[in-house]
Amino acid sequence: EKALKMIRKNKLKTVIPIMNISMVITVCTLLQELLESQAALPQDQVEPVFVFAMVWGLGGCLCSDKTAKHRKEFDSLWKSEFKTVKYPNQGDLWDYYYDISRKELVPWSQKVPEYIPMGDTQFANIVVSTVDTVRISFLTQCLVNRHMPVMFTGVAGSGKTTLAKEFLRNLD
């Protein structure tokens, strides 16, 4: 409740209109997927996983472009308001994921696979993983695993279609 009030009080804008309950459902869905994907999560790791789900479920839908820096403001507000899980000083909330095996926040950049050229692939079909594609794919997988809808937003040419095609291509 405190985090939702923080978003509304500071008039942080979302990419599209979204109800509080939808953000809460996203938090719960991410949390369920992250907790149930582990055999037995030690009690001391539940809170960092919860915080990760809160950050993405509440803040992931906020505007972030040249004119609106609502994600940046959310980052500052979150770090000053919620201090039980300490994020590193460099970067922002969106730059880290909670690695359960290491019991720490780790930069998404460490999950980006090395690009290996694929012989005769057509140029238009080449997808090079980036921090953005890795984190969006991870979050998409969490939501899809729970049968939740996912909507990519962004300006023309931002990679929405490529993300969706690559995600579908990599389904088991």
Coordinates of N, CA, C and O in Angstrom, one line a residue, residues 13-145:
K13 N 3.7 8.6 -13.8 CA 2.8 8.2 -14.9 C 3.2 6.8 -15.4 O 4.4 6.6 -15.6
T14 N 2.2 6.0 -15.8 CA 2.5 4.8 -16.4 C 2.4 4.9 -17.9 O 1.8 5.9 -18.4
V15 N 3.0 3.9 -18.6 CA 3.0 4.0 -20.1 C 1.6 4.0 -20.6 O 1.2 4.7 -21.6
I16 N 0.7 3.2 -20.0 CA -0.7 3.2 -20.3 C -1.5 3.3 -19.0 O -0.9 3.0 -18.0
P17 N -2.7 3.7 -19.0 CA -3.5 3.7 -17.7 C -3.6 2.3 -17.2 O -3.8 1.4 -17.9
I18 N -3.3 2.2 -15.9 CA -3.3 0.9 -15.2 C -3.8 1.1 -13.8 O -3.5 2.0 -13.1
M19 N -4.7 0.2 -13.4 CA -5.3 0.2 -12.1 C -4.4 -0.4 -11.1 O -3.5 -1.2 -11.4
N20 N -4.5 0.1 -9.8 CA -3.7 -0.4 -8.7 C -3.8 -1.9 -8.6 O -2.8 -2.6 -8.5
I21 N -5.0 -2.5 -8.8 CA -5.1 -3.9 -8.6 C -4.3 -4.7 -9.7 O -3.8 -5.7 -9.4
S22 N -4.2 -4.1 -10.9 CA -3.4 -4.7 -11.9 C -2.0 -4.8 -11.6 O -1.3 -5.8 -11.8
M23 N -1.5 -3.7 -11.0 CA -0.1 -3.7 -10.5 C 0.1 -4.7 -9.4 O 1.1 -5.4 -9.4
V24 N -0.8 -4.8 -8.5 CA -0.7 -5.8 -7.4 C -0.7 -7.2 -7.9 O 0.0 -8.1 -7.5
I25 N -1.6 -7.5 -8.9 CA -1.7 -8.8 -9.5 C -0.3 -9.1 -10.1 O 0.2 -10.3 -10.0
T26 N 0.3 -8.2 -10.8 CA 1.6 -8.4 -11.4 C 2.6 -8.7 -10.4 O 3.4 -9.7 -10.6
V27 N 2.6 -8.0 -9.3 CA 3.6 -8.3 -8.2 C 3.4 -9.7 -7.7 O 4.3 -10.5 -7.5
C28 N 2.1 -10.1 -7.4 CA 1.8 -11.4 -6.9 C 2.2 -12.5 -7.9 O 2.7 -13.5 -7.5
T29 N 2.0 -12.2 -9.2 CA 2.3 -13.2 -10.2 C 3.8 -13.4 -10.3 O 4.3 -14.6 -10.3
L30 N 4.5 -12.3 -10.3 CA 6.0 -12.5 -10.3 C 6.5 -13.2 -9.1 O 7.4 -14.1 -9.2
L31 N 6.0 -12.8 -7.9 CA 6.4 -13.4 -6.7 C 6.1 -14.9 -6.7 O 6.9 -15.7 -6.3
Q32 N 4.9 -15.3 -7.1 CA 4.5 -16.7 -7.1 C 5.5 -17.5 -8.0 O 6.0 -18.5 -7.7
E33 N 5.8 -16.9 -9.2 CA 6.7 -17.6 -10.1 C 8.1 -17.8 -9.6 O 8.7 -18.8 -9.6
L34 N 8.6 -16.7 -9.0 CA 9.9 -16.7 -8.5 C 10.1 -17.6 -7.2 O 11.1 -18.3 -7.1
L35 N 9.1 -17.6 -6.4 CA 9.1 -18.5 -5.2 C 8.9 -19.9 -5.5 O 9.6 -20.8 -5.0
E36 N 8.0 -20.2 -6.4 CA 7.7 -21.6 -6.7 C 8.7 -22.2 -7.7 O 8.7 -23.4 -7.8
S37 N 9.5 -21.4 -8.3 CA 10.6 -22.0 -9.2 C 11.7 -22.5 -8.4 O 12.6 -23.1 -8.9
Q38 N 11.7 -22.2 -7.1 CA 12.8 -22.7 -6.2 C 12.3 -23.9 -5.4 O 11.1 -23.8 -4.9
A39 N 13.1 -24.9 -5.2 CA 12.7 -26.0 -4.4 C 12.4 -25.6 -2.9 O 11.2 -25.9 -2.5
A40 N 13.3 -25.0 -2.3 CA 13.0 -24.6 -0.9 C 13.8 -23.3 -0.7 O 15.0 -23.4 -0.5
L41 N 13.1 -22.2 -0.6 CA 13.8 -20.9 -0.5 C 14.0 -20.6 1.0 O 13.0 -20.6 1.7
P42 N 15.2 -20.4 1.4 CA 15.4 -20.0 2.8 C 14.7 -18.7 3.2 O 14.5 -17.8 2.3
Q43 N 14.2 -18.6 4.4 CA 13.4 -17.5 4.9 C 14.1 -16.1 4.6 O 13.4 -15.2 4.2
D44 N 15.4 -16.1 4.8 CA 16.1 -14.8 4.6 C 16.2 -14.3 3.1 O 16.6 -13.2 2.9
Q45 N 15.7 -15.2 2.2 CA 15.7 -14.8 0.8 C 14.4 -14.4 0.3 O 14.2 -13.9 -0.9
V46 N 13.3 -14.6 1.1 CA 12.0 -14.3 0.6 C 11.8 -12.8 0.4 O 11.3 -12.3 -0.6
E47 N 12.4 -12.0 1.3 CA 12.2 -10.5 1.2 C 12.9 -9.9 0.0 O 12.3 -9.1 -0.7
P48 N 14.1 -10.3 -0.3 CA 14.7 -9.7 -1.6 C 13.9 -10.1 -2.8 O 13.8 -9.4 -3.8
V49 N 13.4 -11.4 -2.8 CA 12.6 -11.8 -4.0 C 11.3 -11.0 -4.0 O 10.9 -10.5 -5.1
F50 N 10.7 -10.7 -2.9 CA 9.5 -9.9 -2.8 C 9.8 -8.5 -3.3 O 9.0 -7.9 -4.1
V51 N 10.9 -7.9 -2.9 CA 11.3 -6.6 -3.3 C 11.5 -6.5 -4.8 O 11.0 -5.6 -5.5
F52 N 12.1 -7.5 -5.4 CA 12.3 -7.6 -6.8 C 11.0 -7.6 -7.5 O 10.8 -6.8 -8.5
A53 N 10.0 -8.4 -7.1 CA 8.7 -8.5 -7.7 C 8.0 -7.1 -7.5 O 7.3 -6.7 -8.4
M54 N 8.1 -6.5 -6.4 CA 7.5 -5.2 -6.1 C 8.1 -4.1 -7.1 O 7.3 -3.4 -7.7
V55 N 9.4 -4.1 -7.2 CA 10.0 -3.1 -8.1 C 9.5 -3.2 -9.5 O 9.1 -2.2 -10.2
W56 N 9.4 -4.5 -10.0 CA 9.0 -4.7 -11.4 C 7.5 -4.6 -11.6 O 7.0 -4.1 -12.6
G57 N 6.8 -5.1 -10.6 CA 5.3 -5.1 -10.7 C 4.7 -3.7 -10.6 O 3.7 -3.4 -11.2
L58 N 5.3 -2.9 -9.8 CA 4.8 -1.5 -9.6 C 5.5 -0.5 -10.5 O 4.9 0.4 -11.1
G59 N 6.9 -0.6 -10.6 CA 7.6 0.4 -11.3 C 7.9 0.0 -12.8 O 8.2 0.9 -13.6
G60 N 7.7 -1.2 -13.2 CA 8.1 -1.6 -14.5 C 7.2 -1.0 -15.6 O 7.5 -0.9 -16.8
C61 N 6.0 -0.5 -15.2 CA 5.0 0.1 -16.1 C 5.1 1.6 -16.2 O 4.3 2.2 -16.9
L62 N 6.1 2.2 -15.5 CA 6.2 3.6 -15.5 C 6.9 4.2 -16.7 O 7.7 3.5 -17.3
C63 N 6.5 5.4 -17.1 CA 7.1 6.1 -18.3 C 8.6 6.3 -18.0 O 9.0 6.7 -16.9
S64 N 9.4 6.2 -19.1 CA 10.8 6.6 -19.1 C 11.2 6.9 -20.5 O 11.4 6.0 -21.3
D65 N 11.2 8.2 -20.8 CA 11.7 8.6 -22.1 C 12.4 10.0 -21.9 O 12.7 10.4 -20.8
K66 N 12.6 10.7 -23.0 CA 13.4 11.9 -23.0 C 12.7 13.0 -22.1 O 13.3 13.8 -21.5
T67 N 11.4 13.0 -22.1 CA 10.6 14.1 -21.4 C 10.1 13.6 -20.0 O 10.0 14.4 -19.1
A68 N 9.8 12.3 -19.9 CA 9.2 11.8 -18.6 C 10.2 10.8 -18.0 O 10.5 9.8 -18.6
K69 N 10.7 11.2 -16.8 CA 11.6 10.3 -16.1 C 11.0 9.7 -14.9 O 11.6 9.8 -13.8
H70 N 9.8 9.1 -15.0 CA 9.1 8.6 -13.9 C 9.8 7.4 -13.3 O 9.7 7.2 -12.1
R71 N 10.4 6.6 -14.1 CA 11.1 5.4 -13.6 C 12.3 5.9 -12.7 O 12.6 5.3 -11.7
K72 N 13.0 6.9 -13.2 CA 14.1 7.5 -12.4 C 13.7 8.0 -11.1 O 14.3 7.8 -10.0
E73 N 12.5 8.7 -11.1 CA 12.0 9.2 -9.9 C 11.5 8.1 -8.9 O 11.8 8.2 -7.7
F74 N 10.9 7.1 -9.5 CA 10.6 5.9 -8.7 C 11.8 5.3 -8.0 O 11.8 4.9 -6.9
D75 N 12.9 5.2 -8.8 CA 14.1 4.6 -8.3 C 14.6 5.4 -7.1 O 14.9 4.9 -6.0
S76 N 14.6 6.7 -7.2 CA 15.1 7.6 -6.1 C 14.1 7.5 -4.9 O 14.6 7.3 -3.7
L77 N 12.8 7.5 -5.1 CA 11.9 7.4 -4.0 C 12.0 6.0 -3.3 O 12.0 5.9 -2.1
W78 N 12.1 5.0 -4.2 CA 12.2 3.6 -3.6 C 13.4 3.5 -2.7 O 13.3 3.0 -1.6
K79 N 14.5 3.9 -3.2 CA 15.8 3.8 -2.4 C 15.8 4.6 -1.2 O 16.4 4.2 -0.2
S80 N 15.1 5.7 -1.1 CA 15.0 6.5 0.1 C 14.0 6.0 1.1 O 14.1 6.2 2.3
E81 N 12.9 5.3 0.5 CA 11.8 4.9 1.4 C 11.9 3.5 1.9 O 11.5 3.2 3.0
F82 N 12.4 2.6 1.0 CA 12.4 1.2 1.4 C 13.9 0.7 1.4 O 14.5 0.5 0.3
K83 N 14.4 0.5 2.6 CA 15.9 0.3 2.7 C 16.2 -1.1 3.2 O 17.4 -1.4 3.4
T84 N 15.3 -2.0 3.4 CA 15.6 -3.3 3.9 C 16.5 -4.1 2.9 O 17.3 -4.9 3.4
V85 N 16.2 -4.0 1.7 CA 17.0 -4.6 0.6 C 17.8 -3.5 0.0 O 17.2 -2.7 -0.7
K86 N 19.1 -3.5 0.2 CA 20.0 -2.4 -0.3 C 20.4 -2.7 -1.7 O 21.1 -3.6 -2.0
Y87 N 20.0 -1.8 -2.6 CA 20.5 -1.8 -4.0 C 21.8 -1.1 -4.1 O 22.1 -0.2 -3.3
P88 N 22.7 -1.6 -5.0 CA 24.0 -0.9 -5.2 C 23.8 0.5 -5.6 O 22.8 0.9 -6.2
N89 N 24.8 1.4 -5.2 CA 24.7 2.8 -5.5 C 24.8 3.1 -7.0 O 24.2 4.0 -7.5
Q90 N 25.7 2.3 -7.7 CA 25.8 2.5 -9.2 C 24.6 1.9 -9.9 O 24.1 0.9 -9.5
G91 N 24.1 2.6 -10.9 CA 22.9 2.1 -11.6 C 21.6 2.4 -10.9 O 21.6 3.1 -9.9
D92 N 20.6 1.8 -11.4 CA 19.3 2.0 -10.7 C 18.6 0.7 -10.5 O 19.2 -0.4 -10.8
L93 N 17.4 0.7 -10.0 CA 16.7 -0.5 -9.6 C 16.6 -1.5 -10.8 O 16.6 -2.7 -10.7
W94 N 16.5 -0.9 -12.0 CA 16.2 -1.7 -13.2 C 17.5 -2.5 -13.7 O 17.4 -3.3 -14.6
D95 N 18.6 -2.1 -13.2 CA 19.9 -2.7 -13.6 C 20.2 -4.0 -12.9 O 21.2 -4.6 -13.2
Y96 N 19.4 -4.4 -11.9 CA 19.7 -5.6 -11.1 C 18.6 -6.6 -11.0 O 17.4 -6.2 -11.0
Y97 N 19.0 -7.8 -10.8 CA 18.0 -8.9 -10.5 C 18.5 -9.6 -9.2 O 19.7 -9.5 -8.9
Y98 N 17.7 -10.2 -8.5 CA 18.1 -11.0 -7.3 C 18.5 -12.4 -7.7 O 17.6 -13.1 -8.1
D99 N 19.7 -12.7 -7.5 CA 20.3 -14.0 -7.8 C 20.2 -14.9 -6.5 O 20.9 -14.7 -5.6
I100 N 19.2 -15.8 -6.5 CA 19.0 -16.6 -5.4 C 20.2 -17.5 -5.0 O 20.5 -17.6 -3.8
S101 N 20.9 -18.0 -6.0 CA 22.0 -18.9 -5.7 C 23.2 -18.1 -5.1 O 23.9 -18.6 -4.2
R102 N 23.3 -16.9 -5.4 CA 24.4 -16.0 -4.9 C 23.9 -15.2 -3.7 O 24.8 -14.5 -3.0
K103 N 22.6 -15.1 -3.5 CA 22.0 -14.4 -2.4 C 22.4 -12.9 -2.4 O 22.7 -12.3 -1.4
E104 N 22.3 -12.3 -3.7 CA 22.7 -10.9 -3.8 C 22.0 -10.4 -5.1 O 21.7 -11.1 -6.0
L105 N 22.0 -9.1 -5.1 CA 21.6 -8.4 -6.3 C 22.7 -8.4 -7.3 O 23.8 -8.0 -6.9
V106 N 22.4 -8.8 -8.5 CA 23.5 -8.9 -9.6 C 23.0 -8.1 -10.8 O 21.9 -8.1 -11.1
P107 N 24.0 -7.5 -11.4 CA 23.6 -6.7 -12.7 C 23.1 -7.6 -13.7 O 23.6 -8.7 -14.0
W108 N 22.0 -7.2 -14.4 CA 21.5 -7.9 -15.5 C 22.5 -8.2 -16.6 O 22.5 -9.2 -17.3
S109 N 23.5 -7.3 -16.7 CA 24.5 -7.4 -17.7 C 25.3 -8.7 -17.6 O 25.8 -9.2 -18.6
Q110 N 25.3 -9.3 -16.4 CA 26.0 -10.6 -16.2 C 25.2 -11.8 -16.8 O 25.7 -12.9 -16.9
K111 N 23.9 -11.6 -17.1 CA 23.1 -12.6 -17.7 C 23.1 -12.5 -19.3 O 22.5 -13.4 -19.9
V112 N 23.7 -11.5 -19.8 CA 23.7 -11.3 -21.3 C 24.6 -12.3 -21.9 O 25.8 -12.3 -21.6
P113 N 24.1 -13.3 -22.7 CA 25.0 -14.3 -23.4 C 25.9 -13.6 -24.4 O 25.5 -12.6 -25.0
E114 N 27.0 -14.2 -24.6 CA 27.9 -13.7 -25.7 C 27.3 -14.0 -27.0 O 26.7 -15.1 -27.2
Y115 N 27.5 -13.1 -27.9 CA 26.9 -13.3 -29.3 C 27.8 -14.2 -30.1 O 29.0 -14.0 -30.1
I116 N 27.2 -15.3 -30.6 CA 27.9 -16.2 -31.5 C 27.2 -16.2 -32.8 O 26.0 -16.5 -33.0
P117 N 27.9 -15.8 -33.9 CA 27.4 -15.7 -35.2 C 26.8 -17.1 -35.7 O 27.4 -18.1 -35.4
M118 N 25.7 -17.1 -36.4 CA 25.1 -18.3 -36.8 C 25.2 -18.5 -38.3 O 24.2 -18.4 -39.0
G119 N 26.3 -18.7 -38.9 CA 26.5 -19.0 -40.3 C 25.7 -18.2 -41.3 O 25.9 -17.0 -41.5
D120 N 24.7 -18.9 -42.0 CA 24.0 -18.3 -43.1 C 22.7 -17.6 -42.7 O 21.8 -17.5 -43.5
T121 N 22.6 -17.1 -41.5 CA 21.4 -16.5 -41.1 C 21.2 -15.1 -41.8 O 22.1 -14.4 -42.0
Q122 N 20.0 -14.9 -42.2 CA 19.7 -13.6 -42.9 C 19.8 -12.5 -41.9 O 19.5 -12.6 -40.7
F123 N 20.3 -11.4 -42.4 CA 20.6 -10.2 -41.5 C 19.4 -9.8 -40.7 O 19.4 -9.5 -39.5
A124 N 18.2 -9.8 -41.3 CA 17.0 -9.4 -40.7 C 16.6 -10.4 -39.5 O 15.8 -10.0 -38.7
N125 N 17.1 -11.6 -39.5 CA 16.8 -12.5 -38.5 C 17.8 -12.6 -37.4 O 17.7 -13.5 -36.5
I126 N 18.8 -11.8 -37.4 CA 19.9 -11.8 -36.4 C 19.4 -11.0 -35.2 O 18.9 -9.9 -35.3
V127 N 19.4 -11.6 -34.0 CA 19.0 -10.9 -32.7 C 20.2 -11.0 -31.8 O 20.7 -12.2 -31.5
V128 N 20.7 -9.9 -31.4 CA 21.8 -9.9 -30.5 C 21.3 -9.5 -29.1 O 20.6 -8.5 -28.9
S129 N 21.5 -10.4 -28.1 CA 21.0 -10.1 -26.8 C 21.6 -8.9 -26.1 O 22.8 -8.7 -26.3
T130 N 20.8 -8.1 -25.4 CA 21.3 -7.0 -24.7 C 20.7 -7.1 -23.3 O 19.9 -7.9 -23.0
V131 N 21.1 -6.2 -22.4 CA 20.5 -6.1 -21.1 C 19.0 -6.0 -21.1 O 18.3 -6.7 -20.4
D132 N 18.5 -5.1 -22.0 CA 17.1 -4.9 -22.1 C 16.4 -6.2 -22.6 O 15.3 -6.6 -22.0
T133 N 16.9 -6.9 -23.6 CA 16.2 -8.1 -24.1 C 16.3 -9.2 -23.1 O 15.3 -10.0 -22.9
V134 N 17.4 -9.3 -22.3 CA 17.5 -10.4 -21.3 C 16.5 -10.1 -20.2 O 15.7 -11.0 -19.8
R135 N 16.4 -8.9 -19.7 CA 15.5 -8.7 -18.6 C 14.0 -8.7 -19.0 O 13.2 -9.3 -18.3
I136 N 13.7 -8.2 -20.2 CA 12.3 -8.3 -20.7 C 11.9 -9.7 -20.9 O 10.8 -10.1 -20.6
S137 N 12.8 -10.5 -21.5 CA 12.5 -11.9 -21.7 C 12.3 -12.7 -20.4 O 11.4 -13.5 -20.3
F138 N 13.1 -12.4 -19.4 CA 13.0 -13.0 -18.1 C 11.6 -12.7 -17.5 O 10.9 -13.6 -17.1
L139 N 11.3 -11.5 -17.5 CA 10.0 -11.1 -16.9 C 8.8 -11.6 -17.7 O 7.8 -12.1 -17.1
T140 N 8.9 -11.6 -19.0 CA 7.9 -12.2 -19.9 C 7.7 -13.7 -19.6 O 6.6 -14.1 -19.4
Q141 N 8.8 -14.4 -19.4 CA 8.8 -15.8 -19.1 C 8.1 -16.0 -17.8 O 7.2 -17.0 -17.7
C142 N 8.4 -15.2 -16.8 CA 7.7 -15.4 -15.5 C 6.2 -15.2 -15.6 O 5.4 -16.0 -15.0
L143 N 5.8 -14.2 -16.4 CA 4.3 -13.9 -16.5 C 3.7 -15.0 -17.4 O 2.6 -15.5 -17.0
V144 N 4.3 -15.4 -18.5 CA 3.7 -16.4 -19.3 C 3.6 -17.8 -18.6 O 2.6 -18.5 -18.8
N145 N 4.6 -18.1 -17.8 CA 4.5 -19.3 -17.0 C 3.3 -19.4 -16.1 O 2.8 -20.5 -15.8

